[in-house]
XYZ file of C-alpha atoms in Angstrom:
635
model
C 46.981 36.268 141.896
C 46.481 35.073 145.365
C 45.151 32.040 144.258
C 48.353 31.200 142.358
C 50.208 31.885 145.404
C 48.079 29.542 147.525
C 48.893 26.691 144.711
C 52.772 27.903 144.784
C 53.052 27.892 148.617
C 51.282 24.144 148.587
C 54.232 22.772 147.010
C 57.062 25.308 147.858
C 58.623 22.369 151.016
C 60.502 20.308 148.691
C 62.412 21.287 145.712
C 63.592 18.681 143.006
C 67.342 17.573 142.336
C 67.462 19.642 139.611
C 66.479 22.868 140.657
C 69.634 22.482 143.377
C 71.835 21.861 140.273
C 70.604 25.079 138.550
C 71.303 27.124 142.165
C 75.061 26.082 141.282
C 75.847 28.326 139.287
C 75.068 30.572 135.992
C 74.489 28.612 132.681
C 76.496 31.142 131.140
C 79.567 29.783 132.560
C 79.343 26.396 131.229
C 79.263 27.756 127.442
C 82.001 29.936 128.254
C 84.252 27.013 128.696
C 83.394 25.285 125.460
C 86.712 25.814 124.048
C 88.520 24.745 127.232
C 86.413 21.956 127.267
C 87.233 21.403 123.740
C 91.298 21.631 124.667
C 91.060 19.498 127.583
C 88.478 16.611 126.335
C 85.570 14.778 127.633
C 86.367 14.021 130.925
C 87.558 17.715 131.674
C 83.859 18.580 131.526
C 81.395 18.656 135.143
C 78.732 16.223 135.409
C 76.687 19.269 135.635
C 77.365 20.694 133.076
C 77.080 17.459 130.765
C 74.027 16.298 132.469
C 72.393 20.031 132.958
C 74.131 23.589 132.202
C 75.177 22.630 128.321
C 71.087 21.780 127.524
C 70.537 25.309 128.420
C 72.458 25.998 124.351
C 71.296 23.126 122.815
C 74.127 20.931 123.865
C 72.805 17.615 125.117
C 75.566 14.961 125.684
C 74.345 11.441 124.920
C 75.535 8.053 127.007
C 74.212 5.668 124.564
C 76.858 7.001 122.131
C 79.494 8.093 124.901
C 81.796 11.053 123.969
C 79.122 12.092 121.259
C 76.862 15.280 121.684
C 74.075 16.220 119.963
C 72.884 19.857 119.023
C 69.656 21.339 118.819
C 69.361 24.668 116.619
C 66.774 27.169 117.158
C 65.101 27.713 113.949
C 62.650 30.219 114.439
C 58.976 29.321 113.444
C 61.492 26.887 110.884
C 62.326 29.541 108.647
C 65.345 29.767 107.635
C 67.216 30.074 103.943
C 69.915 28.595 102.130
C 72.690 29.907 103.126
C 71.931 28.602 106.484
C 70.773 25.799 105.196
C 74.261 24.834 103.422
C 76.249 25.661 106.495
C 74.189 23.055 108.212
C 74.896 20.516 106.053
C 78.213 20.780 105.854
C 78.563 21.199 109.535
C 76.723 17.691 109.670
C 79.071 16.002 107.261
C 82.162 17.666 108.849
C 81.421 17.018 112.233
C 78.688 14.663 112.372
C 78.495 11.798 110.467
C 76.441 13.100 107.840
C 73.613 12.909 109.738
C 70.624 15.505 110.435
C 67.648 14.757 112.455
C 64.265 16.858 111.551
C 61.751 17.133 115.010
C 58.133 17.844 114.802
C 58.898 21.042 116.242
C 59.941 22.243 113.064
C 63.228 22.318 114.084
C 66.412 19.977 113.497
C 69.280 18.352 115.320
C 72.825 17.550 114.454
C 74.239 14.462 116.016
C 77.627 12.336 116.543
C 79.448 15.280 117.662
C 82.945 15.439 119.229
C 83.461 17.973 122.123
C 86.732 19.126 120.326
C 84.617 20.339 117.092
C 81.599 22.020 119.291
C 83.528 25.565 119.511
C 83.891 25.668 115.510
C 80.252 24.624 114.675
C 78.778 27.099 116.746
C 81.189 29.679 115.428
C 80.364 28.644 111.871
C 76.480 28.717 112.832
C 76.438 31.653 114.487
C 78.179 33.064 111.565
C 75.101 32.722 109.401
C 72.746 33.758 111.881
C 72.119 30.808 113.990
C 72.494 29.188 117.386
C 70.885 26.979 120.019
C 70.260 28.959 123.011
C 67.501 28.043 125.111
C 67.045 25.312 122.982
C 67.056 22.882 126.009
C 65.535 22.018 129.890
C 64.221 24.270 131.760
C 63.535 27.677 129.145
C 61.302 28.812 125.986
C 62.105 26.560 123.365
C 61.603 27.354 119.511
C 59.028 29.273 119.230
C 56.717 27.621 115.993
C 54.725 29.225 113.491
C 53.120 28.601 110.035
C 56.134 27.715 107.515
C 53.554 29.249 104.748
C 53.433 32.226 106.538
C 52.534 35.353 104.915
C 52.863 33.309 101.484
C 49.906 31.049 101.687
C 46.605 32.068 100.632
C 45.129 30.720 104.016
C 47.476 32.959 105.721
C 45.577 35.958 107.102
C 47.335 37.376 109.756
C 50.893 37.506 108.968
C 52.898 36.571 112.336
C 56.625 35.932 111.726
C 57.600 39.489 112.467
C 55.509 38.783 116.261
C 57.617 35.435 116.643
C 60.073 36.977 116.397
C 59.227 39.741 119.004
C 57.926 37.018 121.204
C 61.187 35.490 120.934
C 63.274 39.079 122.135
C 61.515 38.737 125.331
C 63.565 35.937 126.822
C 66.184 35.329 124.015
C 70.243 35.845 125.612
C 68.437 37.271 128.538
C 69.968 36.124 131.722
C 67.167 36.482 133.721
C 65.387 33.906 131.751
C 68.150 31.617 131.084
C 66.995 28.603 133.408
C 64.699 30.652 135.188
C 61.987 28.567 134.446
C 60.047 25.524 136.482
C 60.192 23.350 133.448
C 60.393 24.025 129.702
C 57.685 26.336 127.920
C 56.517 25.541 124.202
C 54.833 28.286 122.493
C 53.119 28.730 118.967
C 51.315 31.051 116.892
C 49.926 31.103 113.717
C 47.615 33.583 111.763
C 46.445 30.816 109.168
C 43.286 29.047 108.808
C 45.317 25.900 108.434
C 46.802 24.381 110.975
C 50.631 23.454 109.838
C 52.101 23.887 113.749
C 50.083 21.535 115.939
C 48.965 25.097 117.228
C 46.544 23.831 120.073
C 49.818 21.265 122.065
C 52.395 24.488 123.842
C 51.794 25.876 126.783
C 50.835 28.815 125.141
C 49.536 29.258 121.746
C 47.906 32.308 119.906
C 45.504 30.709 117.237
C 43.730 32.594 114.303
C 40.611 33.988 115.139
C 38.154 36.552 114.744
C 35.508 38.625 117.350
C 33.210 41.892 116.082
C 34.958 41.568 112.840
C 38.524 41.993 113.282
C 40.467 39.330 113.394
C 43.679 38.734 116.283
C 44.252 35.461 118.335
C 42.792 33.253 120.799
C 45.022 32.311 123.365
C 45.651 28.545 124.425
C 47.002 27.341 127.666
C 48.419 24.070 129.594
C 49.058 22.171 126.182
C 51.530 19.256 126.135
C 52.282 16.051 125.287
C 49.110 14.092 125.751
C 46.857 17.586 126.336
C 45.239 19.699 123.809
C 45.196 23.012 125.352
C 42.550 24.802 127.211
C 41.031 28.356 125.711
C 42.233 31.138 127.855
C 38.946 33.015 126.992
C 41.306 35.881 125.885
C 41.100 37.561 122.292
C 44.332 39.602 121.294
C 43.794 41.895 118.705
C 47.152 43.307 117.389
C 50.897 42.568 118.090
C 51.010 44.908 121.188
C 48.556 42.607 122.847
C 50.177 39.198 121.916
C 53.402 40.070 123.565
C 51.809 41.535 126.670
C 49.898 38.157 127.543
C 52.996 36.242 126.113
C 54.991 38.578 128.860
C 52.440 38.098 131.451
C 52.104 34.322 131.398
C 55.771 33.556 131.264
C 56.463 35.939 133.896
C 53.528 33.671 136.148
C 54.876 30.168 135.246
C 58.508 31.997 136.036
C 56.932 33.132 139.467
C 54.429 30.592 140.708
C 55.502 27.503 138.323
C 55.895 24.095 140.386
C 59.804 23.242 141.347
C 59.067 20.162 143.567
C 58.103 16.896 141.080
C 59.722 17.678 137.356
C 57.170 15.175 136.251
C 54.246 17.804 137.118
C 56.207 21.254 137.091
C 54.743 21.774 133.484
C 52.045 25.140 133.070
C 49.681 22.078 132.914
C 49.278 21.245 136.339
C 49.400 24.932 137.675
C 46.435 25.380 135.397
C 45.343 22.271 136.783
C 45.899 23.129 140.466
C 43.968 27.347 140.176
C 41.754 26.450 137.040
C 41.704 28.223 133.641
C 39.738 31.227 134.641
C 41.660 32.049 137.623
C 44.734 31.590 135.298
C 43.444 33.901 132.926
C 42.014 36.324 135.379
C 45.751 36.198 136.960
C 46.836 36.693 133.137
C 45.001 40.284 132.760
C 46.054 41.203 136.157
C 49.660 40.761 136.022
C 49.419 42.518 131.938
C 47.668 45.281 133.532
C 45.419 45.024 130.379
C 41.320 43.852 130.036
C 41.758 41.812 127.248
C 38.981 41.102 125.350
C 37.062 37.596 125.924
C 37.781 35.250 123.418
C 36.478 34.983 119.476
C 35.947 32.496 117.182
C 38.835 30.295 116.192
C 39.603 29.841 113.048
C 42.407 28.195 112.479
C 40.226 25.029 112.197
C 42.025 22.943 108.773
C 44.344 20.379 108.282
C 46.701 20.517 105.726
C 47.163 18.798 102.854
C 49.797 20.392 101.296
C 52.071 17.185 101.287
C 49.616 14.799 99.642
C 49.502 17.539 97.021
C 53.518 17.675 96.785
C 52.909 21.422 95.913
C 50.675 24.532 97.432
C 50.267 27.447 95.250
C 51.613 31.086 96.814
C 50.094 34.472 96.613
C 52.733 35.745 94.411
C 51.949 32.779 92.131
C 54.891 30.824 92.939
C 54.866 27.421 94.395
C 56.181 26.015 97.778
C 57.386 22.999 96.774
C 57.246 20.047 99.346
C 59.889 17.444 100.419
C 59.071 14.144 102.251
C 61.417 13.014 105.077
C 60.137 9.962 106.365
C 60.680 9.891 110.202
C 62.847 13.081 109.703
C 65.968 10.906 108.599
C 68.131 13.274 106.843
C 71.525 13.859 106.051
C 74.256 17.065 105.606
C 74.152 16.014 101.954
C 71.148 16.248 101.375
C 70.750 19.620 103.229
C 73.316 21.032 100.952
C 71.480 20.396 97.790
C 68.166 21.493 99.458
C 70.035 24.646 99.523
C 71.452 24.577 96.353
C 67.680 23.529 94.457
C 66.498 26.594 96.651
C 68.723 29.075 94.933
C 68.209 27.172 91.912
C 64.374 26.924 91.360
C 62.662 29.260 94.051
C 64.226 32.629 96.434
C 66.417 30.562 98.594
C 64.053 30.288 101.241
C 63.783 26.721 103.177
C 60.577 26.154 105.739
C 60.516 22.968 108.151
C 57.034 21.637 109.032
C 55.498 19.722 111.836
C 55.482 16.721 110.192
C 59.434 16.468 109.734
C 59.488 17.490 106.359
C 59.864 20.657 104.542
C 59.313 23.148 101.675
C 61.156 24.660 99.321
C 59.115 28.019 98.109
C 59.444 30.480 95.599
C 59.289 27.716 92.652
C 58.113 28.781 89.481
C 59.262 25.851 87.543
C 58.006 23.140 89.485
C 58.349 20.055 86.631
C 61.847 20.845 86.626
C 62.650 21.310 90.232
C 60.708 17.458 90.349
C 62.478 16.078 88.133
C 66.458 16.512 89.787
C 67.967 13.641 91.174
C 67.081 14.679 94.958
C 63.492 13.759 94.349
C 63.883 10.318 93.827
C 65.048 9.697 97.071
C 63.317 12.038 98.866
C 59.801 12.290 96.760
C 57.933 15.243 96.630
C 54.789 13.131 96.673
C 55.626 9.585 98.487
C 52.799 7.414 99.880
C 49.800 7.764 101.868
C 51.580 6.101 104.252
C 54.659 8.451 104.223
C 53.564 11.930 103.602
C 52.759 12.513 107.034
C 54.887 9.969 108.851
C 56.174 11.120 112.169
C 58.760 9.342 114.310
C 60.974 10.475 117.579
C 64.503 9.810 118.147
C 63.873 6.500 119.590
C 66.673 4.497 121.672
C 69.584 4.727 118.994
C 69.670 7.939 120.222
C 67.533 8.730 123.234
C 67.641 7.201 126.752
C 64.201 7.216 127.121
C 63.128 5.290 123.914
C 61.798 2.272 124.495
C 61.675 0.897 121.019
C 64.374 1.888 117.810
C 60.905 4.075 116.662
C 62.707 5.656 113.111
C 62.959 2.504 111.495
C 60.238 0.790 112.739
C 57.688 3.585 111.361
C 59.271 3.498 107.836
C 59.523 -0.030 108.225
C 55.607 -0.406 108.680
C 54.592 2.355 106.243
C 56.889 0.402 103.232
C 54.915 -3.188 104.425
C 51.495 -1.189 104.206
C 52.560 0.022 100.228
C 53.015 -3.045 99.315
C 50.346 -4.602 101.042
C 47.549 -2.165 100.658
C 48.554 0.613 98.258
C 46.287 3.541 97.979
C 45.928 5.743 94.883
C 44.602 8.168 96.951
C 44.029 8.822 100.365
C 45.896 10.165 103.403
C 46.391 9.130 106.995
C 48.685 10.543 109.576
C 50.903 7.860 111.656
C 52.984 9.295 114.610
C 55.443 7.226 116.328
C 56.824 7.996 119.952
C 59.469 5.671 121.689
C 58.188 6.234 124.797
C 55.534 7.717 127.293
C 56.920 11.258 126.631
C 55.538 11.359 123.548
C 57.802 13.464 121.140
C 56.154 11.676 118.652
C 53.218 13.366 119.085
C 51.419 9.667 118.669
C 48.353 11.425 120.781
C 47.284 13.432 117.828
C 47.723 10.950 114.742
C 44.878 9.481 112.913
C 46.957 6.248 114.245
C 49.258 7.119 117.078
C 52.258 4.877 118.134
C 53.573 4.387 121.815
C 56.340 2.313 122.398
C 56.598 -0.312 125.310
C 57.876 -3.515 126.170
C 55.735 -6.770 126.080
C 56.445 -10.515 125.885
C 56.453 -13.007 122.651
C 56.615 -16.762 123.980
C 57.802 -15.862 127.540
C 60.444 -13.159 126.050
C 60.514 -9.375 126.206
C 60.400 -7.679 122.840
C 59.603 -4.830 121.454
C 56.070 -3.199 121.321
C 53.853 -0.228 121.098
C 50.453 0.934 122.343
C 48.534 1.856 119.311
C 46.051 5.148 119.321
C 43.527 5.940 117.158
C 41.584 8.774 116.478
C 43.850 12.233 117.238
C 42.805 14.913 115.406
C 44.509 18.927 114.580
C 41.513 20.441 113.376
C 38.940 22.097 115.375
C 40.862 22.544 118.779
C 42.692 19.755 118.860
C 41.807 16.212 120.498
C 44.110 13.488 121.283
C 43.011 9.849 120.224
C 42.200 6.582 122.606
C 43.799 3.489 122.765
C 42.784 0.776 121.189
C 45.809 -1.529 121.256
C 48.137 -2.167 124.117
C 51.223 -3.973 123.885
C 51.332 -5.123 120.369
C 54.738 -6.597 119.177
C 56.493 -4.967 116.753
C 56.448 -7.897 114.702
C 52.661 -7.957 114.495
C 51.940 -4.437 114.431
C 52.273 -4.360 110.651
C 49.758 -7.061 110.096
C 46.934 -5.247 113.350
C 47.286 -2.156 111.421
C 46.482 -3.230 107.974
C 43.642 -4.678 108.896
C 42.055 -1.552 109.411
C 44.060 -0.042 106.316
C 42.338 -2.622 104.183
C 38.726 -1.369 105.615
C 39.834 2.258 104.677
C 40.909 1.367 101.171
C 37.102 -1.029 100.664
C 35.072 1.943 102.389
C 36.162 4.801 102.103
C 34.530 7.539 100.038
C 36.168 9.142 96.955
C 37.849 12.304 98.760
C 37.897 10.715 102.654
C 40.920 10.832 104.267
C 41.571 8.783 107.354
C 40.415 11.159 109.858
C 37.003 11.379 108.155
C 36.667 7.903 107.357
C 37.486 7.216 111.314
C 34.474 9.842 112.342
C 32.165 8.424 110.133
C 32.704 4.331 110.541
C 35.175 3.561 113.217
C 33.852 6.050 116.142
C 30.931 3.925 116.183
C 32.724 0.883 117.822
C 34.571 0.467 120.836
C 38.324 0.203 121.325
C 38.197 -3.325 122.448
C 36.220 -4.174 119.361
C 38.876 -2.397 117.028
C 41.773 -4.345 118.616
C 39.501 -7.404 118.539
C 38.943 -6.928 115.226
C 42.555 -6.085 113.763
C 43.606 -9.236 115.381
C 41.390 -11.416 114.227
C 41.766 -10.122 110.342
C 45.365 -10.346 110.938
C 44.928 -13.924 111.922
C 42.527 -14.899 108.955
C 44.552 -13.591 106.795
C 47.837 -15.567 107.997
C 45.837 -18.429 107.625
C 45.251 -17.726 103.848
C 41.453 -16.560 104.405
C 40.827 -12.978 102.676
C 38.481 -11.611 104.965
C 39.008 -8.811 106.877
C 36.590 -7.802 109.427
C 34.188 -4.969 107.853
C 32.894 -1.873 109.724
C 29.901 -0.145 108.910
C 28.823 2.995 110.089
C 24.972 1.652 109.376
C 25.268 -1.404 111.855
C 24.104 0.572 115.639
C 25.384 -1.917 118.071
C 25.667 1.164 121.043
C 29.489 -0.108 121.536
C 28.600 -3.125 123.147
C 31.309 -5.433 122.716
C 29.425 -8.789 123.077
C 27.146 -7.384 120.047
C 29.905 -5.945 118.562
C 32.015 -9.121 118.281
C 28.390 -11.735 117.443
C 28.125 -9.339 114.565
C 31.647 -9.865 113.676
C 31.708 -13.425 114.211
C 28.071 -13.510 112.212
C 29.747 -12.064 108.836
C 32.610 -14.175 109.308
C 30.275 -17.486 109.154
C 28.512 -16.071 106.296
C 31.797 -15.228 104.660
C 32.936 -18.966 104.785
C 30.069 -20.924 104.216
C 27.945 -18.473 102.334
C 24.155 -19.561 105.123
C 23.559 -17.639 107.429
C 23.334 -18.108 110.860
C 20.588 -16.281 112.312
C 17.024 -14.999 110.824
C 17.152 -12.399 113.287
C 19.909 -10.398 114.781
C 17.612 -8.632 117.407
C 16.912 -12.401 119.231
C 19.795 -14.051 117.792
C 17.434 -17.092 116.505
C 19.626 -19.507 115.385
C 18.870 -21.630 112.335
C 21.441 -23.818 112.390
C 21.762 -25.619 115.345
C 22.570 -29.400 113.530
C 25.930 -27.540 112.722
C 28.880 -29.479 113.867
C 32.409 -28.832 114.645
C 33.325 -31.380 111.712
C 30.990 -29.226 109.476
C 32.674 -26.048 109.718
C 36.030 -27.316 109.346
C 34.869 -28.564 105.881
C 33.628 -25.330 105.170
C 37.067 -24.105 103.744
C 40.378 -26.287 103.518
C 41.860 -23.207 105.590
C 40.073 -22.852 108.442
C 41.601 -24.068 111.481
C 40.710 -25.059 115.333
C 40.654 -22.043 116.278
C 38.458 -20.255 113.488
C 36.293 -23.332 114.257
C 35.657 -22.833 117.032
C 34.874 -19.115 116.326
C 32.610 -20.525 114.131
C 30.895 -22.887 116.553
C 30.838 -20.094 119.411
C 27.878 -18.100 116.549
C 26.324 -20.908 116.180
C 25.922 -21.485 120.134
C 22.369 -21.167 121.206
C 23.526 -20.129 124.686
C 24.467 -16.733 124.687
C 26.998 -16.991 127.811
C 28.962 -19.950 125.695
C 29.412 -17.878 122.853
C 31.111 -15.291 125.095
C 33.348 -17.643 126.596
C 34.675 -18.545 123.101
C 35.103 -15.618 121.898
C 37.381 -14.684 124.972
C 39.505 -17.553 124.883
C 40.200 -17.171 121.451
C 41.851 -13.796 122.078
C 44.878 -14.962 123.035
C 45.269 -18.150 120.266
C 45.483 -15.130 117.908
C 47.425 -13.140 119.273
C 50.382 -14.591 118.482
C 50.348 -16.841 115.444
């Protein structure tokens, strides 16, 4: 562990703003005065305590709704059943507008609360079992886990009961209340399917198996942004899980960063010593050899909501519910729990994806039919069965765009526009760089950002493509920077409308990416959904078609002469060139005039598209093909 020390002692001069706040005193004391905060009102409260010490129970006041608090409940591995779930619900239409926020980390958020109702809620939660300790800043969050666990037939290490053991390591502990550099995620799952973005915490224990037995591989450094790296360490029964858990917190606790909070994450101690000298540190500190790593298996993505239903072991059903963007409400909640004692055991699971399950259904046509599932349908869209969005700035004072409403908004304009009968494609939406969205690992990821329409800052986002959960994880590329939100809609169907023409019977997006779209480069692709958005405004139905047979090495001046090529042939039904290798061009008598009478539609700016093929000097067409990127733009 020297090494660690070395990286500890580089960075030990200076210690961030916060980690003087947390030397002021105990956490503890702050949620002892709830209910003399409660008495005396907002402004009896310490700044620290608003702005730190409460976070440390799930208490996070917010100034963009001043005098309103929101709470964050620890739901562990997002089981929980309907008792608790009724008491939530009618804790969020008592105290908080009705309103319930689910988070992709399977967890969920009550919002719009007064500072005189705090003391009751948490009495009236912790009367059912639950709280929110640790739940904020700098400790172990919610630890997640497979909401199918030990039910689904995937499932073949049950690991609830080790959650939960995980989670009586550090859980009302005072020496690990705020104790830590900077928060710690942590998942595990013993299922081959991978319903907890397993391979994103700073430590995960993934499925896997080594000389025939089967245990968990253990996965380090993950955030927001960063798949994880493998430990190289196999853990073969419960004993050994919480022994490397123990180990690795105790490190992060020990040698973690506490200079710059925006690089105090496990991350960049990983990043400073290296993996193996992490995981060397790892068996050191555990006192135990453990074994190099095995093969990972938990190496599926689920499709459990496109299905609306996943058959159990026991022959039941867990039944899903689609949330889109997680926008609930206390209502609702309540009759969740109500059609769980109804129709299944009273068990309730929250997912990844900001939905959830009811399980234990044996009567599933029934349960489908109730009122509930009309508004919140069991089998939606393509477009909103795996639709993840982050608080945005109604509610966050990070966000950078409103994020909820602008995901739904999009994925309602894309079923009209190009429904799909079958099909399925994960959209993530973050407000912001910090990416609670997870918009890194959706088939199309959203980033929001600021850009300019006609001289005027509006709203935007950075779009991703190509994130993937199978395997071991991979976060996508961008292909899209600062798109307005008032274009997005039209740049993303574009490629929506190529999915729906080319896609193969069973290919979901992901697939359909690997096999067409990975074969062009991200310039191309945001080329390329302009430009169809364009055409299309302009009343021409052609959208620019990929093909995974068409090898142009991801050369964009190829890339875009091929477009451009179709596009000619598209409108005037000649073609341009005999052959593509020399780009011999056949029609040099073409005029301007000419192409315009091609089709009443096309415009200057598609004419001169147009004219830029039919160039014979290669350096002209390039030249027109650049300046036309910004006429469409913005149309």
């Amino acid at each position: 562990m020297k090494v660690l020390q070395e990286a500890y002692d580089s960075r030990a001069a200076k210690l961030n703003k916060m980690e003087k706040v947390k030397n002021m005193k105990n956490p503890q004391e702050a949620f002892d005065k709830l209910d003399e905060y409660a008495r005396d009102g907002y402004a009896s409260i310490p700044d620290e305590d608003k702005k730190y010490f409460l976070k440390c129970f799930g208490i996070y006041d917010r100034p963009a709704t001043p005098e309103r608090f929101m709470i964050k409940l620890r739901i562990p591995g997002g089981h929980f059943n309907s008792a608790q779930a009724r008491v939530i619900g009618e804790c969020a239409k008592e105290y908080g507008q009705d309103y319930i926020d689910l988070t992709t980390r399977a967890q969920c958020e009550l919002r719009y609360l007064k500072i005189e109702d705090l003391p009751s809620l948490v009495r009236r939660m912790k009367d059912v079992g639950l709280d929110a300790y640790q739940t904020g800043v700098d400790n172990i969050r919610g630890i997640m886990g497979d909401p199918l666990d030990d039910l689904a037939f995937d499932n073949i290490l049950p690991s609830q009961k080790i959650l939960l053991k995980l989670q009586e390591t550090f859980l009302y502990s005072p020496e690990w209340i705020s104790t830590l550099p900077r928060k710690f995620n942590t998942a595990i799952t013993g299922s081959m399917t991978n319903r907890c973005n397993i391979f994103c915490h700073d430590a995960s224990f993934a499925l896997a198996q080594k000389d025939g037995v089967f245990g968990y591989n253990m996965y380090l450094g993950g955030k927001v942004g960063v798949v994880g790296k493998n430990a190289d360490i196999f853990l073969k029964n419960e004993e050994e899980v919480v022994k490397a858990f123990d180990s690795i917190i105790d490190l992060f606790k020990r040698f973690g960063f506490r200079d710059n909070r925006n690089k105090n994450r496990l991350h960049f101690l990983i990043e400073a010593v290296g993996i193996e000298e992490m995981s060397k540190a790892i068996r050191e500190n555990a006192g135990v050899d453990f074994a190099r790593a095995g093969i990972t298996m938990t190496n599926i993505d689920s499709t459990d909501a496109d299905q609306g239903k996943v058959q159990l072991r026991d022959g039941s059903f867990g039944v899903h519910i689609v949330v889109p963007s997680g926008v609930f409400t206390g209502s609702a909640m309540v009759q969740v729990a109500d059609l769980a004692d109804k129709y299944g055991n009273g068990e309730v699971r929250f997912d990844m994806e900001q939905s959830m399950y009811i399980l234990g259904v044996k009567d599933t046509e029934t349960l489908l039919a109730e009122d509930f599932f009309k508004e919140y349908k069991n089998v939606n869209s393509p477009y909103f069965n795996h639709l993840i969005a982050c608080a945005g700035t109604e509610h966050c004072p990070f966000g950078v765009i409103e994020n909820k409403n602008d995901a739904i908004n999009m994925s309602t304009y894309l079923s009209e526009q190009v429904p799909l009968e079958s099909g399925k494609v994960r959209m993530y939406w973050s407000a912001c760089v910090k990416g609670c969205g997870i918009h890194g690992l959706g088939d199309i990821g959203f980033e929001g950002c600021k850009t300019k329409v006609n001289g005027e800052t509006v709203g935007g986002v950075n779009i991703f493509l190509g994130g993937k959960l199978i395997s071991e994880g991979q976060e996508g590329h961008t292909i899209l920077k600062s798109a307005p939100l008032t274009h997005a809609n039209f740049y993303v169907e574009t490629l929506m409308i190529a999915y729906k023409n080319q896609k193969k019977d069973t290919e979901n997006f992901e697939q359909f990416s690997d096999r067409v779209l990975q074969n062009y480069s991200s310039a191309y692709l945001g080329f390329a959904m302009k430009l169809g958005a364009y055409l299309r405004s302009k009343g021409i139905e052609y959208s620019p078609s990929f093909s995974h047979k068409v090898n142009t090495g991801k050369n964009e001046e190829f890339e875009v002469f091929e477009l451009g090529r179709k596009l000619y042939y598209n409108l005037s039904k000649k073609e341009a060139y005999t052959a593509y290798e020399r780009f011999t061009n056949v029609l040099k008598s073409e005029k301007l005039e000419n192409i315009r009478n091609l089709n009443p539609n096309i415009d200057e700016n598609i004419a001169l598209l147009c004219e830029a093929i039919l160039h014979p000097n290669e350096e002209k067409r390039a030249v027109v093909f650049s300046e036309l990127v910004p006429l469409i733009e913005l149309y």
